[in-house]
PDB file of C-alpha atoms in Angstrom:
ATOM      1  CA  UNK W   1     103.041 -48.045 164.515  1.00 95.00           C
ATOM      2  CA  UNK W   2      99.337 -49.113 165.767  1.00 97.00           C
ATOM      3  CA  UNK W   3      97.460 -46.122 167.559  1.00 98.00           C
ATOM      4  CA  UNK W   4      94.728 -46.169 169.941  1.00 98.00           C
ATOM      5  CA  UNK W   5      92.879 -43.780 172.108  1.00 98.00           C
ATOM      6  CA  UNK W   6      92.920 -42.797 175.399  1.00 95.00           C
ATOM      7  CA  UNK W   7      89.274 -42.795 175.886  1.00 96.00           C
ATOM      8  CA  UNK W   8      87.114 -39.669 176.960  1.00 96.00           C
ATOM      9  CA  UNK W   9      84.372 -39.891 179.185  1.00 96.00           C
ATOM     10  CA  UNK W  10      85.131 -42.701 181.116  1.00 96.00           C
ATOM     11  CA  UNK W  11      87.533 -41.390 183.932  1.00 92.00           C
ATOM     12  CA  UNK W  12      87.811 -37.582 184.799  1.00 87.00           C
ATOM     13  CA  UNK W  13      91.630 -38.134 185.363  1.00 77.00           C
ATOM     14  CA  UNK W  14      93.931 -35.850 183.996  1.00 70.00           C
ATOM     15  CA  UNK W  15      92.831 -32.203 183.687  1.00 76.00           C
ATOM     16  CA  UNK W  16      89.712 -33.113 181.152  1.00 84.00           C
ATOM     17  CA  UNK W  17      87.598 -30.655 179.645  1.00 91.00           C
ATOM     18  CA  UNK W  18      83.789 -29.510 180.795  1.00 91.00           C
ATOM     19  CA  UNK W  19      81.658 -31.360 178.212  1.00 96.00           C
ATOM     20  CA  UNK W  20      83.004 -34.347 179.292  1.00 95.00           C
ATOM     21  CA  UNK W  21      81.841 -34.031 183.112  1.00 91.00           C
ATOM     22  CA  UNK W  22      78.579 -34.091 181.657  1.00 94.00           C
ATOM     23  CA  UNK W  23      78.611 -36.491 178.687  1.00 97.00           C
ATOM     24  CA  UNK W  24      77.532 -40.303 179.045  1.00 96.00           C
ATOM     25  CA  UNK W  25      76.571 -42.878 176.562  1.00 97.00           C
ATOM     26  CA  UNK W  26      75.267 -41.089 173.553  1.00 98.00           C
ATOM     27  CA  UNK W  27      78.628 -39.589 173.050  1.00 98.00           C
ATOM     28  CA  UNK W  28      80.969 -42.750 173.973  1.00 98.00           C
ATOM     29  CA  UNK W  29      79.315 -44.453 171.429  1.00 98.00           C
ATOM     30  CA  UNK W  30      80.069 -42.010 168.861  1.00 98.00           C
ATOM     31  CA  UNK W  31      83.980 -41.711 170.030  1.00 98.00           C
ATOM     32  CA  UNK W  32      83.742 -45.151 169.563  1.00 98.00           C
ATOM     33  CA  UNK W  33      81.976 -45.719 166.434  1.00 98.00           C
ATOM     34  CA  UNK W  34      84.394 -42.979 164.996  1.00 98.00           C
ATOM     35  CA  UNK W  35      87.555 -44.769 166.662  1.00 98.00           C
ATOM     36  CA  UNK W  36      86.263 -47.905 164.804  1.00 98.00           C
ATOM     37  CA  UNK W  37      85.798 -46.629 161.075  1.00 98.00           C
ATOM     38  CA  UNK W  38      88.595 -44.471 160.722  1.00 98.00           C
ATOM     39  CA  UNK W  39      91.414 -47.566 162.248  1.00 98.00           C
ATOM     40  CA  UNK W  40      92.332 -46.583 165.200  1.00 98.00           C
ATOM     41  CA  UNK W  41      94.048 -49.889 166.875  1.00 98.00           C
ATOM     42  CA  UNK W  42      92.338 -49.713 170.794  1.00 98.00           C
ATOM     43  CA  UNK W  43      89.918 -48.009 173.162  1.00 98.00           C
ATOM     44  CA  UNK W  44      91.397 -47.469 176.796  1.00 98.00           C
ATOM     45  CA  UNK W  45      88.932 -47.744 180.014  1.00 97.00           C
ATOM     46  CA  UNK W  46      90.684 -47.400 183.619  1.00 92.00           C
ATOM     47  CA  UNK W  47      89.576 -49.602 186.607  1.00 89.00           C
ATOM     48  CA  UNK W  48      88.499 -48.622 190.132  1.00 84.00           C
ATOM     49  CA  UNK W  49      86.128 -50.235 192.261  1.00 81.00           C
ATOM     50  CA  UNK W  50      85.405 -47.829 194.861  1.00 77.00           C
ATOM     51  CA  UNK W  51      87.784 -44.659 195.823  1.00 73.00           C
ATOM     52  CA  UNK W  52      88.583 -42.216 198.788  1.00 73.00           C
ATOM     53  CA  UNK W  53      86.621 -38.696 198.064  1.00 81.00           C
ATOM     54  CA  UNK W  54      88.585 -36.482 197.012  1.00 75.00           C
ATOM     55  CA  UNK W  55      91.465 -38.354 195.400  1.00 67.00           C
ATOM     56  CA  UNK W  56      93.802 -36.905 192.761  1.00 63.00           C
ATOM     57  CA  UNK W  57      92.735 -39.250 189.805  1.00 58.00           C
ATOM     58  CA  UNK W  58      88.967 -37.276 191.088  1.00 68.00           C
ATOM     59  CA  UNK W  59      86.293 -39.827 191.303  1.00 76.00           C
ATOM     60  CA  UNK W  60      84.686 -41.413 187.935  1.00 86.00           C
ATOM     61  CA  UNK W  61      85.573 -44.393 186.702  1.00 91.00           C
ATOM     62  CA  UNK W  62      83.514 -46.372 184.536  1.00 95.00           C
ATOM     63  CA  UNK W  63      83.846 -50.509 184.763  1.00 96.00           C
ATOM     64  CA  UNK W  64      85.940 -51.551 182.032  1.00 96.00           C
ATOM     65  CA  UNK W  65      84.200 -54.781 181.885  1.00 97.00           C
ATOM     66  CA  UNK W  66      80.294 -53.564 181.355  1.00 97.00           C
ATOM     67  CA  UNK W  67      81.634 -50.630 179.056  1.00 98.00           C
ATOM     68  CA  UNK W  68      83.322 -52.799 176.530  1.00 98.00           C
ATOM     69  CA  UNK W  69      80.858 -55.470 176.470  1.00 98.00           C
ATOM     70  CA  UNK W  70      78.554 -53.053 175.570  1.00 98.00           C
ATOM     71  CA  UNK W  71      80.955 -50.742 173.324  1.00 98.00           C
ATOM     72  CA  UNK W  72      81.751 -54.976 171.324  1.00 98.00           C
ATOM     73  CA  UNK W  73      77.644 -54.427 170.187  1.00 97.00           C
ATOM     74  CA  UNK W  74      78.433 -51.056 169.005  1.00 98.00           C
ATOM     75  CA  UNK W  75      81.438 -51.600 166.783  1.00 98.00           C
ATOM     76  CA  UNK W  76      82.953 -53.905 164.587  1.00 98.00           C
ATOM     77  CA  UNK W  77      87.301 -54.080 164.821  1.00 98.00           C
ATOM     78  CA  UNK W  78      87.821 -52.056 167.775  1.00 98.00           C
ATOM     79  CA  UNK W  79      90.179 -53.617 170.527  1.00 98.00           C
ATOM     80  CA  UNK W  80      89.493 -52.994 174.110  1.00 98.00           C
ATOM     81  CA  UNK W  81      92.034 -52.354 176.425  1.00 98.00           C
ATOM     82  CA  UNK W  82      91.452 -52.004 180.242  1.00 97.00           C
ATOM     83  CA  UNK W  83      94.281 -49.503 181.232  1.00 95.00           C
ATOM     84  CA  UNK W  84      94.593 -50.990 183.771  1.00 94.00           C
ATOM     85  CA  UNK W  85      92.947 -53.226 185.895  1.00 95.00           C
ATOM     86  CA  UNK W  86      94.052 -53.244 189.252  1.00 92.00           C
ATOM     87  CA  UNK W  87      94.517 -57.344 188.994  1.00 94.00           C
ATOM     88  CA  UNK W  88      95.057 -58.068 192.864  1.00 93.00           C
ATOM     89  CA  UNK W  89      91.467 -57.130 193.711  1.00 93.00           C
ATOM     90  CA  UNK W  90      90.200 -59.795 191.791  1.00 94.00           C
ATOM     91  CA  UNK W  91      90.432 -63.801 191.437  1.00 96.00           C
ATOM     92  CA  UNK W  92      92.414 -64.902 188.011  1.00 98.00           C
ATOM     93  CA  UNK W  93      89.426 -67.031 187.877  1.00 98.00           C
ATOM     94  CA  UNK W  94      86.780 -64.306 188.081  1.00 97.00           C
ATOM     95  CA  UNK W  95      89.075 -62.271 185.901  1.00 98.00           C
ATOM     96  CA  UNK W  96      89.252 -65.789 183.377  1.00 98.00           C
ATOM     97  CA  UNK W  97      85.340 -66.187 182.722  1.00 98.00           C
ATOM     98  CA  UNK W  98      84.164 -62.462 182.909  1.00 98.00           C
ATOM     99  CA  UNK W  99      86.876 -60.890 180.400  1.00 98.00           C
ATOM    100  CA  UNK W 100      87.145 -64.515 178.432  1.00 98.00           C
ATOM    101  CA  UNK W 101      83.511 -64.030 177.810  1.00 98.00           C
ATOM    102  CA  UNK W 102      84.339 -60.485 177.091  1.00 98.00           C
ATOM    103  CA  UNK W 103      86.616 -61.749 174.457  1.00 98.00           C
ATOM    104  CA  UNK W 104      84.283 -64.450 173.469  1.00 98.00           C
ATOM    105  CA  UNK W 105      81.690 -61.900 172.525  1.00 98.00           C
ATOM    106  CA  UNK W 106      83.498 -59.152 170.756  1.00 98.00           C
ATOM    107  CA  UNK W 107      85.366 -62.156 168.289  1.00 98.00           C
ATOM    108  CA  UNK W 108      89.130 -61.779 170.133  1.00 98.00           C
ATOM    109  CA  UNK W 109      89.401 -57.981 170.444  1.00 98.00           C
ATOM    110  CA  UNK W 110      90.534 -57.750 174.201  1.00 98.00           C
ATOM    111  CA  UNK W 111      94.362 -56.936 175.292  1.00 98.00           C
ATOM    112  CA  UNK W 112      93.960 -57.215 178.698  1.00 98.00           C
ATOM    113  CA  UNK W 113      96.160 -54.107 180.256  1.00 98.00           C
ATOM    114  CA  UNK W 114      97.001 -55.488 183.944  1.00 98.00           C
ATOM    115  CA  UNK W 115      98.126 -53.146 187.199  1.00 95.00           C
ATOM    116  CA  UNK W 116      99.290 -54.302 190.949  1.00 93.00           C
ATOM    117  CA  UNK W 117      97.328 -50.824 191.970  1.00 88.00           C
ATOM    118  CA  UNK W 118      98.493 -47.728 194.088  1.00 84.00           C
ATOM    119  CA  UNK W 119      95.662 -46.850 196.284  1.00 84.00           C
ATOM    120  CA  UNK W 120      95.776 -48.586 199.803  1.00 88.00           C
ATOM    121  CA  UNK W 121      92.859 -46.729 200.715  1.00 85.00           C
ATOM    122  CA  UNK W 122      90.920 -49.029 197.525  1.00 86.00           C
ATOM    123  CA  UNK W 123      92.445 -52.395 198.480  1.00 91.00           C
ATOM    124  CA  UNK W 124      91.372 -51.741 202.746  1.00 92.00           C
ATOM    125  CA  UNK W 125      87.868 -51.452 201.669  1.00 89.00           C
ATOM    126  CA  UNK W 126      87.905 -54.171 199.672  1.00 91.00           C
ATOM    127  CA  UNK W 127      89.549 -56.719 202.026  1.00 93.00           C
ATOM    128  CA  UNK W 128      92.451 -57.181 199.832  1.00 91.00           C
ATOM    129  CA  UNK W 129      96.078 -57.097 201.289  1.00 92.00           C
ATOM    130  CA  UNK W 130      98.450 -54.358 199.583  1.00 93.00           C
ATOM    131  CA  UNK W 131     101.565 -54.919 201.286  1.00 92.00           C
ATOM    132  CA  UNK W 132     101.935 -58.056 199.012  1.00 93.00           C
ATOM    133  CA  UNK W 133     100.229 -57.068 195.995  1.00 94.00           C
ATOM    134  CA  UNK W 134     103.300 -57.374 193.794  1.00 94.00           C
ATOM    135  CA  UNK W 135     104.192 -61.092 194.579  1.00 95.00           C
ATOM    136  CA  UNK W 136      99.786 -61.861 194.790  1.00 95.00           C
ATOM    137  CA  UNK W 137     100.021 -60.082 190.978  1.00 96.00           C
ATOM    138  CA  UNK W 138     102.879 -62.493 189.969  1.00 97.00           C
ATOM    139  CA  UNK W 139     101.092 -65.247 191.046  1.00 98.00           C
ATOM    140  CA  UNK W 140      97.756 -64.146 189.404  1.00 97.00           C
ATOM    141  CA  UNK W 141      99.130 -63.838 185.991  1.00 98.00           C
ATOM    142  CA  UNK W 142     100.601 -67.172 186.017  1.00 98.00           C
ATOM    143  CA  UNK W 143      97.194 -68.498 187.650  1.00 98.00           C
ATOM    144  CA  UNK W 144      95.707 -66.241 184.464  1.00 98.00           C
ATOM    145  CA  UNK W 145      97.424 -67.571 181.831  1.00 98.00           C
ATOM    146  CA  UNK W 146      96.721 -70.913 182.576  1.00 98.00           C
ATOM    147  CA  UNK W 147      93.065 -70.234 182.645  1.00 98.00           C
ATOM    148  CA  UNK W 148      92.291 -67.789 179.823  1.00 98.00           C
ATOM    149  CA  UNK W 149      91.852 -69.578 177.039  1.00 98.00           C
ATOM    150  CA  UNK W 150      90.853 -72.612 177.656  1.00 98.00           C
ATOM    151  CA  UNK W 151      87.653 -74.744 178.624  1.00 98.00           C
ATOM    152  CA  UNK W 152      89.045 -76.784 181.570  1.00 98.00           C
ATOM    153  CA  UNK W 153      91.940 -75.328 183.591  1.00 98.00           C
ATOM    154  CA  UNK W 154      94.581 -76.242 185.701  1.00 98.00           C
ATOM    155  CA  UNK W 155      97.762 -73.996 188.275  1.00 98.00           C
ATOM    156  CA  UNK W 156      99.269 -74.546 191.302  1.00 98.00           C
ATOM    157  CA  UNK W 157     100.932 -71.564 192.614  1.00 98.00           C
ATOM    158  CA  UNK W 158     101.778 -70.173 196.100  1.00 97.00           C
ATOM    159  CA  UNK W 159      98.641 -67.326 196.205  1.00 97.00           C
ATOM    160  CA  UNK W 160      96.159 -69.495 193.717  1.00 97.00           C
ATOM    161  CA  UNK W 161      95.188 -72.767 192.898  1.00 98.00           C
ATOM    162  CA  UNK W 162      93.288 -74.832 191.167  1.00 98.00           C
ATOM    163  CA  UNK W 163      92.524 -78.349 189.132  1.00 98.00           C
ATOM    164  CA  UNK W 164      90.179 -79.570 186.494  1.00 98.00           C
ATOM    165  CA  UNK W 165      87.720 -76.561 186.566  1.00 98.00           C
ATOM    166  CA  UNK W 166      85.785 -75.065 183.412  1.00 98.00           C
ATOM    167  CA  UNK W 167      85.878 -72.055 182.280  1.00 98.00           C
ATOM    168  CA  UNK W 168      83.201 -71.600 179.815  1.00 98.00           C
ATOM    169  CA  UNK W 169      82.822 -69.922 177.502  1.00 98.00           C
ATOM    170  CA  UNK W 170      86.181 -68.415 177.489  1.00 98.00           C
ATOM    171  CA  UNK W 171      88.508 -66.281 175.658  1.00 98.00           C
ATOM    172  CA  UNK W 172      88.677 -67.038 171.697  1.00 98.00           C
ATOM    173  CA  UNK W 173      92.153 -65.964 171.229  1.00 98.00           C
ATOM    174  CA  UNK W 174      94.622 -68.328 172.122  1.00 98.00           C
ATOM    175  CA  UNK W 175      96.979 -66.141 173.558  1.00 97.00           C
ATOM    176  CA  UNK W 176      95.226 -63.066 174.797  1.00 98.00           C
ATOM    177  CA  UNK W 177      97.690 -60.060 174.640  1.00 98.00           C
ATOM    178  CA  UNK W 178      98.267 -59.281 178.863  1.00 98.00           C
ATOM    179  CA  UNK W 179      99.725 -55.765 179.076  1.00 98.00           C
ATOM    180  CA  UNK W 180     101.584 -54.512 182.323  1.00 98.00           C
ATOM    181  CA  UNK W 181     100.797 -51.209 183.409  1.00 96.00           C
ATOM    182  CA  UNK W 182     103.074 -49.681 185.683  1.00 93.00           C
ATOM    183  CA  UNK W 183     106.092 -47.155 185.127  1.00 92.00           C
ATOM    184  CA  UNK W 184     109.305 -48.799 187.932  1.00 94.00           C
ATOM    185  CA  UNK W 185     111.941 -51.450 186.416  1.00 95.00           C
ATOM    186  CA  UNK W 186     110.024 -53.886 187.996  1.00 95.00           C
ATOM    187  CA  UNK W 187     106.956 -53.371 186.362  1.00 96.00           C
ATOM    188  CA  UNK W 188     108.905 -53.813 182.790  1.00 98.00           C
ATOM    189  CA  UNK W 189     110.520 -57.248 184.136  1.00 97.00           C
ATOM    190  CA  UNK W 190     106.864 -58.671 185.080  1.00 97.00           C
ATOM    191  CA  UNK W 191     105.997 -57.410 181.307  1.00 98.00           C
ATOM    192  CA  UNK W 192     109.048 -58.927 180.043  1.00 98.00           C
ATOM    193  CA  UNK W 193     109.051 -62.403 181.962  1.00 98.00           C
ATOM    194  CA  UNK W 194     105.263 -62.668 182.590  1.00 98.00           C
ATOM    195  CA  UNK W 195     103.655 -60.958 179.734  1.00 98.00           C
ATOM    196  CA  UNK W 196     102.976 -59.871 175.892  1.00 98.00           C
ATOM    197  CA  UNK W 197     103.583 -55.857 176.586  1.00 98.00           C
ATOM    198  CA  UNK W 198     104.468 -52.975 178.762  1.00 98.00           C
ATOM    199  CA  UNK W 199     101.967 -50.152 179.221  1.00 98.00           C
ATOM    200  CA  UNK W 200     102.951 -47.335 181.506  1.00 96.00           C
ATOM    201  CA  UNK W 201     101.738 -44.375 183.266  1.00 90.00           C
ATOM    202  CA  UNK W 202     101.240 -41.474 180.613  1.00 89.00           C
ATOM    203  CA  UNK W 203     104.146 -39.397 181.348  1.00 87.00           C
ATOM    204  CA  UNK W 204     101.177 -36.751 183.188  1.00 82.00           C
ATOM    205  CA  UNK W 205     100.910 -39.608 185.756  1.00 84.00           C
ATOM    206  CA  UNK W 206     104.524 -39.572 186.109  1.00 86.00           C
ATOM    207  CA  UNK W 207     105.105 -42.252 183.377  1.00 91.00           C
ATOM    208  CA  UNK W 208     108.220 -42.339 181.429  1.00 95.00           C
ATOM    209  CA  UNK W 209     109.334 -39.853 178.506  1.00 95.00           C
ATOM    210  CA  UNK W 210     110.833 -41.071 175.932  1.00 97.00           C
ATOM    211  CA  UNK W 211     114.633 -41.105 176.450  1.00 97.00           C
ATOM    212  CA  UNK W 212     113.641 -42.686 179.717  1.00 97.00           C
ATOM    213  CA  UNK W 213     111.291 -45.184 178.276  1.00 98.00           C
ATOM    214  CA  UNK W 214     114.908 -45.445 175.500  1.00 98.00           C
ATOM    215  CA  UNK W 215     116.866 -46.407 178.520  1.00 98.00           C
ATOM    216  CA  UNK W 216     114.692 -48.802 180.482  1.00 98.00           C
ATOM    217  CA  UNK W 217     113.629 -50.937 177.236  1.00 98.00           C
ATOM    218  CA  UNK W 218     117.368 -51.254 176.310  1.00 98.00           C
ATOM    219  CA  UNK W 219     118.470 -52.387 179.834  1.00 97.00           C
ATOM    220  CA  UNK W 220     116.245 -55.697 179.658  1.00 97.00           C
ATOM    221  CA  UNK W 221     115.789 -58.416 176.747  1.00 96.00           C
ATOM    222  CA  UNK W 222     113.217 -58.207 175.514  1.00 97.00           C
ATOM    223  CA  UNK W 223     110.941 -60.801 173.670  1.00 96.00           C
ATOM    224  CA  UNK W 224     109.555 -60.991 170.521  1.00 96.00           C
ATOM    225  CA  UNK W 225     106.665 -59.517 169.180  1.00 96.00           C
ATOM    226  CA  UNK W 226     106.644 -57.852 172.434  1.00 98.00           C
ATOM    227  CA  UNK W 227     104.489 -54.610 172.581  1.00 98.00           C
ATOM    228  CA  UNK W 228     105.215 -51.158 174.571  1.00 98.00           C
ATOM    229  CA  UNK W 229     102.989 -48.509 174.672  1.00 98.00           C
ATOM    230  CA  UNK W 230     104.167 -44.522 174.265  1.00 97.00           C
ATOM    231  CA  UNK W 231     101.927 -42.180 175.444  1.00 95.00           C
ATOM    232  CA  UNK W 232     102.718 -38.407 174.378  1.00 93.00           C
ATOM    233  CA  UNK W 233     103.622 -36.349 176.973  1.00 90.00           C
ATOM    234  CA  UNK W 234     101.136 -33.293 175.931  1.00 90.00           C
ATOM    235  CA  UNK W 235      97.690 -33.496 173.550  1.00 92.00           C
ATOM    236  CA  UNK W 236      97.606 -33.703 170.157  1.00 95.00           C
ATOM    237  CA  UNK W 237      96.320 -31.632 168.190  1.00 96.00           C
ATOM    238  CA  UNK W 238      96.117 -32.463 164.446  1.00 97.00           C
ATOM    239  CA  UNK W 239      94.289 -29.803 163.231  1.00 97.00           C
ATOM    240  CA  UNK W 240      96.417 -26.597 164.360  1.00 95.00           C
ATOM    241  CA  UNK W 241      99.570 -28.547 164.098  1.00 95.00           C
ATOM    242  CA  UNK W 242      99.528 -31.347 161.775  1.00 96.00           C
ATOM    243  CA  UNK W 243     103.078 -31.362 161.624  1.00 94.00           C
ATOM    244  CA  UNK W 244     103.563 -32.782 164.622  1.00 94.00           C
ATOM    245  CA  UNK W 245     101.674 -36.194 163.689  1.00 96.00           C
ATOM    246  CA  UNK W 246     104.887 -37.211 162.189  1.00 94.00           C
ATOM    247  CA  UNK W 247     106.675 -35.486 165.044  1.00 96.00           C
ATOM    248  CA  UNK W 248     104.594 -37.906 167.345  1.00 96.00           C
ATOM    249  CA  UNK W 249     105.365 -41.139 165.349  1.00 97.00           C
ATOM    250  CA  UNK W 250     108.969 -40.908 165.060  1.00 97.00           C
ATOM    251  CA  UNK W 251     109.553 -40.053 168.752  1.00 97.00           C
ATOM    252  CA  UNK W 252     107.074 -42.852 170.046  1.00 97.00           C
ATOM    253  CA  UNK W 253     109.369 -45.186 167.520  1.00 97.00           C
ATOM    254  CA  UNK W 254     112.835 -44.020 168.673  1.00 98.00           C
ATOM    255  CA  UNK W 255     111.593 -44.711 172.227  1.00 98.00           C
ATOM    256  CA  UNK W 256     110.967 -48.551 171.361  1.00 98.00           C
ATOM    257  CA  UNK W 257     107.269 -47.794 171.637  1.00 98.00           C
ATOM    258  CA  UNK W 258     104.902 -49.954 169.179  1.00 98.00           C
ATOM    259  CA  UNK W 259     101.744 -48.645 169.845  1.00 98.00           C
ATOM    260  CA  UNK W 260     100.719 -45.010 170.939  1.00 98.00           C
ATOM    261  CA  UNK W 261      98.096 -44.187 173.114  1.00 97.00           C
ATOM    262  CA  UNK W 262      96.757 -41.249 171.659  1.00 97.00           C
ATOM    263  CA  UNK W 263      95.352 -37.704 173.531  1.00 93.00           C
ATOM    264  CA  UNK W 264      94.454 -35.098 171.525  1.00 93.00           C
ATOM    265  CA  UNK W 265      93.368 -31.622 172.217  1.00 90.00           C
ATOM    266  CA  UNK W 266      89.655 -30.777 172.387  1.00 93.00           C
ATOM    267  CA  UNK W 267      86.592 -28.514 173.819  1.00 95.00           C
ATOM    268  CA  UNK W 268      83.857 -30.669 172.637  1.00 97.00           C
ATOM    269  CA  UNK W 269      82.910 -33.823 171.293  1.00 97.00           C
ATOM    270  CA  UNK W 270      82.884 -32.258 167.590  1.00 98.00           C
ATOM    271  CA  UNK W 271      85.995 -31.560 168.470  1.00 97.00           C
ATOM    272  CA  UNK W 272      87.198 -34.395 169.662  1.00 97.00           C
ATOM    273  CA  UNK W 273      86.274 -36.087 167.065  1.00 98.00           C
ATOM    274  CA  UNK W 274      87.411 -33.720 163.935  1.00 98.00           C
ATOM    275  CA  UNK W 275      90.963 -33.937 166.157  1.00 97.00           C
ATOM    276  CA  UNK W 276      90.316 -38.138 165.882  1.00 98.00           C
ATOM    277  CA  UNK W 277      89.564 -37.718 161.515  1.00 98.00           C
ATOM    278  CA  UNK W 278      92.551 -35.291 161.232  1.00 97.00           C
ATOM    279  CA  UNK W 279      94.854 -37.563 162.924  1.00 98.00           C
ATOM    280  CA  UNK W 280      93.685 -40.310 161.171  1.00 98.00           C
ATOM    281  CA  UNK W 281      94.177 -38.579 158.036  1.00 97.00           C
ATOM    282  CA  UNK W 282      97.724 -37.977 158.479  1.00 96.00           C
ATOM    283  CA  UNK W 283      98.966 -40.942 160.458  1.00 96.00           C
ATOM    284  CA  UNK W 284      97.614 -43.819 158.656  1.00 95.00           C
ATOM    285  CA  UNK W 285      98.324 -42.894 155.257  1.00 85.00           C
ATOM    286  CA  UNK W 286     101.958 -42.429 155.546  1.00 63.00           C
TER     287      UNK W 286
END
């Protein structure tokens, strides 16, 4: 079981504590820096161009793309995961060159966590359509794929297309891990049929539990190697209950998850991080 975090700081989503209203890039390096020396698997950052004031998921939201490019200069084995980006707002190719460089830079450590998006009010002032975003996303990760890892690319599909273009640099890995976010049985099937791994909605965004997450992984095939995300459905908290680290594991494994996208419990960033050593401590030595 792989574990990474479910970044602080960079989205307000979610009932977060005080500090991190007020923290900014002092402390993200530091969750980060600790994330990468004690072998935690990932790094999460959210995506949203512009929003509506006053929207549920509140209103910060740092860019994925310039936060791990410069998080890559700050650590060493750290993956970055955009969870997720909202990919009908953007080009495949635009999303090909900028994140391919992204994975250029940081030596292959992007999964690139992928979203249709669920706020009209984003996509109307953006120009985008949202009535057809599902079928446009299809489209795109084909149009992706083709395009990701490799200098001169080719697709022909019914949103996108294109011949003979470079893409360069571009990603190092030849098969960049694409992740689908999304909780509905259709958002499994595009993981299944389209990608490398499903990563839902925490179950606090009205993502799966586990017996659900049980029942919808065992009603398609799935592929191999394929990945699935479990996020717990309260925070963690390793120090007061260390018990439940093992607790945690074994449920995120009986629900067919193979990574787990960790919160834990804190008040501040000492916190935070003590919660990240004792977790650590527990998890990855068993």
């Amino acid at each position: 079981m792989k574990v990474g975090i479910s970044s602080p700081i960079v989205a307000l989503s979610g009932n977060r504590p005080e500090w991190e209203e007020h923290a900014g890039v002092p402390e993200l390096v530091q969750v980060a820096q600790t994330a990468d020396r004690l072998g935690y698997d990932f790094m999460t950052c959210p995506d949203h161009v512009a929003v509506p004031q006053g929207v549920p998921q509140k209103e910060r939201f740092y860019d994925p793309l310039a936060t791990f490019s410069f998080l890559a200069g700050q650590t060493e084995r750290l993956r970055f995961l955009p969870y997720v980006l909202v990919l009908p707002l953007y080009h495949p190719l635009e999303l090909a060159k900028r994140f391919g460089t992204l994975d250029f830079l940081s030596n292959g450590r992007l999964i690139f966590g992928l979203g249709v998006g669920s706020v009209p009010a984003e996509f109307d002032m953006l120009g985008k359509p949202f009535e057809d975003r599902g079928a446009r996303a299809d489209d795109a990760l084909r149009a992706l794929r083709a395009s990701l890892s490799t200098r001169v690319a080719s697709y022909d599909g019914p949103f996108y297309s294109f011949k003979d273009v470079v893409v360069d640099p571009h990603a190092v890995q030849s098969k960049v891990p694409l992740w689908i976010g999304g909780h509905s049985g259709r958002a499994l099937r595009r993981a299944t049929t389209l990608a490398d791994g499903w990563a839902p909605a925490p179950q606090s965004f009205r993502g799966p539990g586990p017996e659900k997450m049980r029942e919808m992984l065992d009603s398609v095939e799935l592929p191999p190697d394929f990945s699935v995300v479990f996020t717990p459905g309260h925070r963690v908290d390793a120090l007061k209950a260390p018990d439940r680290v093992a607790e945690l594991l074994e449920t995120a494994a009986a629900a067919g998850g193979t990574h787990i996208n960790l919160t834990v419990r804190h008040e501040s960033l000492a916190h935070y991080l003590e919660q990240l050593e004792a977790f650590a401590e527990i998890a990855f030595s068993a």
